């Protein structure tokens, strides 16, 4: 095989691979949900929500957060994170039922 043919094949394969990775990334990213929609989420469903910190308290490696947007929602984070009232955050985690109420167990918290 000629060198130019190999170069074209390698380039085409690389481009196809990059496009496939971009497609997978687009399909696997979480769409943002409203706080009210979390009430109807299935147990252990992956959720992404944004809101404003209404209250945050740290107890060891556990952070309890209440965020608000049009509604309020409780968030549990098994990490020590410093948040103050009024912080804008995005949370990615799993929907859980706790004492008859929906909450999110956070995997990731992003301050805006």
PDB file of N, CA and C in Angstrom, residues 8-78:
ATOM      1  N   UNK A   8      -4.533   8.543   4.384  1.00  0.00           N
ATOM      2  CA  UNK A   8      -5.964   8.844   4.222  1.00  0.00           C
ATOM      3  C   UNK A   8      -6.827   7.915   5.079  1.00  0.00           C
ATOM      4  N   UNK A   9      -6.492   6.636   5.104  1.00  0.00           N
ATOM      5  CA  UNK A   9      -7.256   5.675   5.908  1.00  0.00           C
ATOM      6  C   UNK A   9      -7.145   6.005   7.394  1.00  0.00           C
ATOM      7  N   UNK A  10      -5.953   6.360   7.846  1.00  0.00           N
ATOM      8  CA  UNK A  10      -5.759   6.713   9.257  1.00  0.00           C
ATOM      9  C   UNK A  10      -6.525   7.981   9.607  1.00  0.00           C
ATOM     10  N   UNK A  11      -6.484   8.966   8.728  1.00  0.00           N
ATOM     11  CA  UNK A  11      -7.199  10.220   8.959  1.00  0.00           C
ATOM     12  C   UNK A  11      -8.710   9.999   8.990  1.00  0.00           C
ATOM     13  N   UNK A  12      -9.227   9.219   8.056  1.00  0.00           N
ATOM     14  CA  UNK A  12     -10.669   8.932   8.017  1.00  0.00           C
ATOM     15  C   UNK A  12     -11.107   8.184   9.270  1.00  0.00           C
ATOM     16  N   UNK A  13     -10.318   7.214   9.697  1.00  0.00           N
ATOM     17  CA  UNK A  13     -10.650   6.452  10.900  1.00  0.00           C
ATOM     18  C   UNK A  13     -10.631   7.351  12.134  1.00  0.00           C
ATOM     19  N   UNK A  14      -9.668   8.251  12.208  1.00  0.00           N
ATOM     20  CA  UNK A  14      -9.582   9.179  13.342  1.00  0.00           C
ATOM     21  C   UNK A  14     -10.793  10.098  13.398  1.00  0.00           C
ATOM     22  N   UNK A  15     -11.185  10.634  12.264  1.00  0.00           N
ATOM     23  CA  UNK A  15     -12.340  11.536  12.220  1.00  0.00           C
ATOM     24  C   UNK A  15     -13.615  10.795  12.609  1.00  0.00           C
ATOM     25  N   UNK A  16     -13.795   9.593  12.099  1.00  0.00           N
ATOM     26  CA  UNK A  16     -14.978   8.796  12.455  1.00  0.00           C
ATOM     27  C   UNK A  16     -14.984   8.506  13.953  1.00  0.00           C
ATOM     28  N   UNK A  17     -13.838   8.194  14.520  1.00  0.00           N
ATOM     29  CA  UNK A  17     -13.745   7.925  15.954  1.00  0.00           C
ATOM     30  C   UNK A  17     -14.083   9.137  16.795  1.00  0.00           C
ATOM     31  N   UNK A  18     -13.588  10.298  16.409  1.00  0.00           N
ATOM     32  CA  UNK A  18     -13.886  11.532  17.141  1.00  0.00           C
ATOM     33  C   UNK A  18     -15.372  11.852  17.059  1.00  0.00           C
ATOM     34  N   UNK A  19     -15.967  11.712  15.886  1.00  0.00           N
ATOM     35  CA  UNK A  19     -17.404  11.961  15.742  1.00  0.00           C
ATOM     36  C   UNK A  19     -18.227  10.990  16.591  1.00  0.00           C
ATOM     37  N   UNK A  20     -17.802   9.735  16.647  1.00  0.00           N
ATOM     38  CA  UNK A  20     -18.506   8.752  17.473  1.00  0.00           C
ATOM     39  C   UNK A  20     -18.415   9.122  18.948  1.00  0.00           C
ATOM     40  N   UNK A  21     -17.253   9.574  19.403  1.00  0.00           N
ATOM     41  CA  UNK A  21     -17.102   9.993  20.800  1.00  0.00           C
ATOM     42  C   UNK A  21     -17.980  11.203  21.122  1.00  0.00           C
ATOM     43  N   UNK A  22     -18.047  12.161  20.209  1.00  0.00           N
ATOM     44  CA  UNK A  22     -18.904  13.326  20.424  1.00  0.00           C
ATOM     45  C   UNK A  22     -20.375  12.933  20.497  1.00  0.00           C
ATOM     46  N   UNK A  23     -20.790  12.010  19.664  1.00  0.00           N
ATOM     47  CA  UNK A  23     -22.168  11.528  19.688  1.00  0.00           C
ATOM     48  C   UNK A  23     -22.476  10.827  21.009  1.00  0.00           C
ATOM     49  N   UNK A  24     -21.577   9.985  21.466  1.00  0.00           N
ATOM     50  CA  UNK A  24     -21.769   9.290  22.744  1.00  0.00           C
ATOM     51  C   UNK A  24     -21.849  10.291  23.886  1.00  0.00           C
ATOM     52  N   UNK A  25     -20.993  11.298  23.877  1.00  0.00           N
ATOM     53  CA  UNK A  25     -21.012  12.322  24.918  1.00  0.00           C
ATOM     54  C   UNK A  25     -22.339  13.072  24.920  1.00  0.00           C
ATOM     55  N   UNK A  26     -22.823  13.430  23.763  1.00  0.00           N
ATOM     56  CA  UNK A  26     -24.095  14.160  23.651  1.00  0.00           C
ATOM     57  C   UNK A  26     -25.257  13.314  24.164  1.00  0.00           C
ATOM     58  N   UNK A  27     -25.278  12.044  23.831  1.00  0.00           N
ATOM     59  CA  UNK A  27     -26.378  11.171  24.238  1.00  0.00           C
ATOM     60  C   UNK A  27     -26.322  10.805  25.717  1.00  0.00           C
ATOM     61  N   UNK A  28     -25.144  10.820  26.306  1.00  0.00           N
ATOM     62  CA  UNK A  28     -25.028  10.388  27.697  1.00  0.00           C
ATOM     63  C   UNK A  28     -25.115  11.529  28.699  1.00  0.00           C
ATOM     64  N   UNK A  29     -25.107  12.769  28.257  1.00  0.00           N
ATOM     65  CA  UNK A  29     -25.158  13.879  29.203  1.00  0.00           C
ATOM     66  C   UNK A  29     -26.575  14.035  29.758  1.00  0.00           C
ATOM     67  N   UNK A  30     -26.633  14.447  31.016  1.00  0.00           N
ATOM     68  CA  UNK A  30     -27.919  14.609  31.692  1.00  0.00           C
ATOM     69  C   UNK A  30     -28.590  15.900  31.253  1.00  0.00           C
ATOM     70  N   UNK A  31     -29.884  15.830  31.025  1.00  0.00           N
ATOM     71  CA  UNK A  31     -30.645  17.042  30.783  1.00  0.00           C
ATOM     72  C   UNK A  31     -31.084  17.589  32.126  1.00  0.00           C
ATOM     73  N   UNK A  32     -31.121  18.890  32.236  1.00  0.00           N
ATOM     74  CA  UNK A  32     -31.488  19.510  33.498  1.00  0.00           C
ATOM     75  C   UNK A  32     -32.989  19.369  33.734  1.00  0.00           C
ATOM     76  N   UNK A  33     -33.340  19.011  34.963  1.00  0.00           N
ATOM     77  CA  UNK A  33     -34.736  18.863  35.371  1.00  0.00           C
ATOM     78  C   UNK A  33     -35.122  20.025  36.274  1.00  0.00           C
ATOM     79  N   UNK A  34     -36.404  20.311  36.333  1.00  0.00           N
ATOM     80  CA  UNK A  34     -36.873  21.302  37.297  1.00  0.00           C
ATOM     81  C   UNK A  34     -36.946  20.636  38.664  1.00  0.00           C
ATOM     82  N   UNK A  35     -36.913  21.444  39.713  1.00  0.00           N
ATOM     83  CA  UNK A  35     -36.989  20.879  41.059  1.00  0.00           C
ATOM     84  C   UNK A  35     -38.312  20.148  41.263  1.00  0.00           C
ATOM     85  N   UNK A  36     -39.385  20.657  40.684  1.00  0.00           N
ATOM     86  CA  UNK A  36     -40.688  20.010  40.808  1.00  0.00           C
ATOM     87  C   UNK A  36     -40.737  18.655  40.128  1.00  0.00           C
ATOM     88  N   UNK A  37     -39.998  18.493  39.032  1.00  0.00           N
ATOM     89  CA  UNK A  37     -39.998  17.221  38.302  1.00  0.00           C
ATOM     90  C   UNK A  37     -39.309  16.115  39.081  1.00  0.00           C
ATOM     91  N   UNK A  38     -38.463  16.469  40.026  1.00  0.00           N
ATOM     92  CA  UNK A  38     -37.753  15.462  40.818  1.00  0.00           C
ATOM     93  C   UNK A  38     -38.740  14.629  41.632  1.00  0.00           C
ATOM     94  N   UNK A  39     -39.860  15.229  42.030  1.00  0.00           N
ATOM     95  CA  UNK A  39     -40.876  14.485  42.804  1.00  0.00           C
ATOM     96  C   UNK A  39     -41.360  13.250  42.064  1.00  0.00           C
ATOM     97  N   UNK A  40     -41.355  13.301  40.741  1.00  0.00           N
ATOM     98  CA  UNK A  40     -41.878  12.206  39.934  1.00  0.00           C
ATOM     99  C   UNK A  40     -40.783  11.292  39.385  1.00  0.00           C
ATOM    100  N   UNK A  41     -39.551  11.564  39.744  1.00  0.00           N
ATOM    101  CA  UNK A  41     -38.433  10.756  39.243  1.00  0.00           C
ATOM    102  C   UNK A  41     -38.427   9.388  39.915  1.00  0.00           C
ATOM    103  N   UNK A  42     -37.995   8.395  39.173  1.00  0.00           N
ATOM    104  CA  UNK A  42     -37.881   7.045  39.717  1.00  0.00           C
ATOM    105  C   UNK A  42     -36.720   6.986  40.701  1.00  0.00           C
ATOM    106  N   UNK A  43     -36.806   6.058  41.641  1.00  0.00           N
ATOM    107  CA  UNK A  43     -35.726   5.827  42.604  1.00  0.00           C
ATOM    108  C   UNK A  43     -34.429   5.526  41.850  1.00  0.00           C
ATOM    109  N   UNK A  44     -33.356   6.154  42.246  1.00  0.00           N
ATOM    110  CA  UNK A  44     -32.014   5.986  41.668  1.00  0.00           C
ATOM    111  C   UNK A  44     -31.870   6.548  40.252  1.00  0.00           C
ATOM    112  N   UNK A  45     -32.848   7.331  39.789  1.00  0.00           N
ATOM    113  CA  UNK A  45     -32.713   7.972  38.478  1.00  0.00           C
ATOM    114  C   UNK A  45     -31.636   9.051  38.560  1.00  0.00           C
ATOM    115  N   UNK A  46     -30.835   9.160  37.511  1.00  0.00           N
ATOM    116  CA  UNK A  46     -29.826  10.219  37.460  1.00  0.00           C
ATOM    117  C   UNK A  46     -30.521  11.541  37.175  1.00  0.00           C
ATOM    118  N   UNK A  47     -30.185  12.548  37.976  1.00  0.00           N
ATOM    119  CA  UNK A  47     -30.864  13.838  37.925  1.00  0.00           C
ATOM    120  C   UNK A  47     -29.822  14.949  37.870  1.00  0.00           C
ATOM    121  N   UNK A  48     -30.158  16.030  37.164  1.00  0.00           N
ATOM    122  CA  UNK A  48     -29.367  17.264  37.202  1.00  0.00           C
ATOM    123  C   UNK A  48     -30.343  18.406  37.440  1.00  0.00           C
ATOM    124  N   UNK A  49     -30.083  19.196  38.486  1.00  0.00           N
ATOM    125  CA  UNK A  49     -30.923  20.345  38.806  1.00  0.00           C
ATOM    126  C   UNK A  49     -30.038  21.542  39.140  1.00  0.00           C
ATOM    127  N   UNK A  50     -30.601  22.717  38.976  1.00  0.00           N
ATOM    128  CA  UNK A  50     -29.917  23.949  39.358  1.00  0.00           C
ATOM    129  C   UNK A  50     -30.824  24.739  40.269  1.00  0.00           C
ATOM    130  N   UNK A  51     -30.215  25.498  41.149  1.00  0.00           N
ATOM    131  CA  UNK A  51     -30.993  26.323  42.052  1.00  0.00           C
ATOM    132  C   UNK A  51     -30.090  27.190  42.908  1.00  0.00           C
ATOM    133  N   UNK A  52     -30.723  27.846  43.851  1.00  0.00           N
ATOM    134  CA  UNK A  52     -30.035  28.729  44.780  1.00  0.00           C
ATOM    135  C   UNK A  52     -30.035  28.088  46.152  1.00  0.00           C
ATOM    136  N   UNK A  53     -28.896  28.142  46.822  1.00  0.00           N
ATOM    137  CA  UNK A  53     -28.794  27.561  48.160  1.00  0.00           C
ATOM    138  C   UNK A  53     -29.652  28.377  49.118  1.00  0.00           C
ATOM    139  N   UNK A  54     -30.594  27.703  49.755  1.00  0.00           N
ATOM    140  CA  UNK A  54     -31.443  28.325  50.767  1.00  0.00           C
ATOM    141  C   UNK A  54     -30.839  28.090  52.150  1.00  0.00           C
ATOM    142  N   UNK A  55     -30.256  26.892  52.318  1.00  0.00           N
ATOM    143  CA  UNK A  55     -29.665  26.522  53.599  1.00  0.00           C
ATOM    144  C   UNK A  55     -28.637  25.425  53.348  1.00  0.00           C
ATOM    145  N   UNK A  56     -27.536  25.459  54.103  1.00  0.00           N
ATOM    146  CA  UNK A  56     -26.519  24.406  54.004  1.00  0.00           C
ATOM    147  C   UNK A  56     -25.907  24.193  55.378  1.00  0.00           C
ATOM    148  N   UNK A  57     -25.784  22.929  55.764  1.00  0.00           N
ATOM    149  CA  UNK A  57     -25.141  22.615  57.042  1.00  0.00           C
ATOM    150  C   UNK A  57     -24.215  21.423  56.847  1.00  0.00           C
ATOM    151  N   UNK A  58     -23.067  21.489  57.506  1.00  0.00           N
ATOM    152  CA  UNK A  58     -22.049  20.449  57.385  1.00  0.00           C
ATOM    153  C   UNK A  58     -21.959  19.706  58.703  1.00  0.00           C
ATOM    154  N   UNK A  59     -21.993  18.377  58.620  1.00  0.00           N
ATOM    155  CA  UNK A  59     -21.837  17.512  59.789  1.00  0.00           C
ATOM    156  C   UNK A  59     -20.795  16.461  59.430  1.00  0.00           C
ATOM    157  N   UNK A  60     -19.541  16.726  59.736  1.00  0.00           N
ATOM    158  CA  UNK A  60     -18.464  15.817  59.356  1.00  0.00           C
ATOM    159  C   UNK A  60     -18.296  15.810  57.852  1.00  0.00           C
ATOM    160  N   UNK A  61     -18.391  14.636  57.247  1.00  0.00           N
ATOM    161  CA  UNK A  61     -18.281  14.508  55.790  1.00  0.00           C
ATOM    162  C   UNK A  61     -19.637  14.540  55.102  1.00  0.00           C
ATOM    163  N   UNK A  62     -20.667  14.984  55.805  1.00  0.00           N
ATOM    164  CA  UNK A  62     -22.021  15.039  55.264  1.00  0.00           C
ATOM    165  C   UNK A  62     -22.451  16.498  55.165  1.00  0.00           C
ATOM    166  N   UNK A  63     -22.898  16.892  53.999  1.00  0.00           N
ATOM    167  CA  UNK A  63     -23.424  18.239  53.810  1.00  0.00           C
ATOM    168  C   UNK A  63     -24.894  18.128  53.441  1.00  0.00           C
ATOM    169  N   UNK A  64     -25.749  18.799  54.210  1.00  0.00           N
ATOM    170  CA  UNK A  64     -27.189  18.835  53.941  1.00  0.00           C
ATOM    171  C   UNK A  64     -27.510  20.200  53.343  1.00  0.00           C
ATOM    172  N   UNK A  65     -28.130  20.180  52.182  1.00  0.00           N
ATOM    173  CA  UNK A  65     -28.386  21.410  51.437  1.00  0.00           C
ATOM    174  C   UNK A  65     -29.862  21.481  51.087  1.00  0.00           C
ATOM    175  N   UNK A  66     -30.431  22.663  51.189  1.00  0.00           N
ATOM    176  CA  UNK A  66     -31.760  22.919  50.647  1.00  0.00           C
ATOM    177  C   UNK A  66     -31.576  23.932  49.534  1.00  0.00           C
ATOM    178  N   UNK A  67     -32.019  23.552  48.326  1.00  0.00           N
ATOM    179  CA  UNK A  67     -31.938  24.494  47.209  1.00  0.00           C
ATOM    180  C   UNK A  67     -33.347  24.893  46.807  1.00  0.00           C
ATOM    181  N   UNK A  68     -33.433  26.045  46.203  1.00  0.00           N
ATOM    182  CA  UNK A  68     -34.732  26.550  45.796  1.00  0.00           C
ATOM    183  C   UNK A  68     -34.633  27.136  44.386  1.00  0.00           C
ATOM    184  N   UNK A  69     -35.717  27.014  43.691  1.00  0.00           N
ATOM    185  CA  UNK A  69     -35.889  27.652  42.393  1.00  0.00           C
ATOM    186  C   UNK A  69     -37.351  28.066  42.399  1.00  0.00           C
ATOM    187  N   UNK A  70     -38.220  27.306  41.768  1.00  0.00           N
ATOM    188  CA  UNK A  70     -39.656  27.541  41.922  1.00  0.00           C
ATOM    189  C   UNK A  70     -40.193  26.744  43.108  1.00  0.00           C
ATOM    190  N   UNK A  71     -39.461  25.722  43.527  1.00  0.00           N
ATOM    191  CA  UNK A  71     -39.789  24.898  44.691  1.00  0.00           C
ATOM    192  C   UNK A  71     -38.506  24.653  45.467  1.00  0.00           C
ATOM    193  N   UNK A  72     -38.633  24.015  46.631  1.00  0.00           N
ATOM    194  CA  UNK A  72     -37.450  23.660  47.420  1.00  0.00           C
ATOM    195  C   UNK A  72     -37.195  22.169  47.316  1.00  0.00           C
ATOM    196  N   UNK A  73     -35.943  21.781  47.489  1.00  0.00           N
ATOM    197  CA  UNK A  73     -35.543  20.387  47.394  1.00  0.00           C
ATOM    198  C   UNK A  73     -34.371  20.144  48.330  1.00  0.00           C
ATOM    199  N   UNK A  74     -34.403  19.004  49.016  1.00  0.00           N
ATOM    200  CA  UNK A  74     -33.296  18.628  49.896  1.00  0.00           C
ATOM    201  C   UNK A  74     -32.252  17.860  49.109  1.00  0.00           C
ATOM    202  N   UNK A  75     -30.996  18.137  49.430  1.00  0.00           N
ATOM    203  CA  UNK A  75     -29.868  17.474  48.785  1.00  0.00           C
ATOM    204  C   UNK A  75     -28.927  16.985  49.870  1.00  0.00           C
ATOM    205  N   UNK A  76     -28.449  15.753  49.721  1.00  0.00           N
ATOM    206  CA  UNK A  76     -27.470  15.184  50.639  1.00  0.00           C
ATOM    207  C   UNK A  76     -26.185  14.973  49.856  1.00  0.00           C
ATOM    208  N   UNK A  77     -25.084  15.476  50.400  1.00  0.00           N
ATOM    209  CA  UNK A  77     -23.781  15.297  49.754  1.00  0.00           C
ATOM    210  C   UNK A  77     -22.835  14.660  50.755  1.00  0.00           C
ATOM    211  N   UNK A  78     -22.248  13.538  50.392  1.00  0.00           N
ATOM    212  CA  UNK A  78     -21.299  12.859  51.267  1.00  0.00           C
ATOM    213  C   UNK A  78     -19.900  13.395  51.002  1.00  0.00           C
TER     214      UNK A  78
END
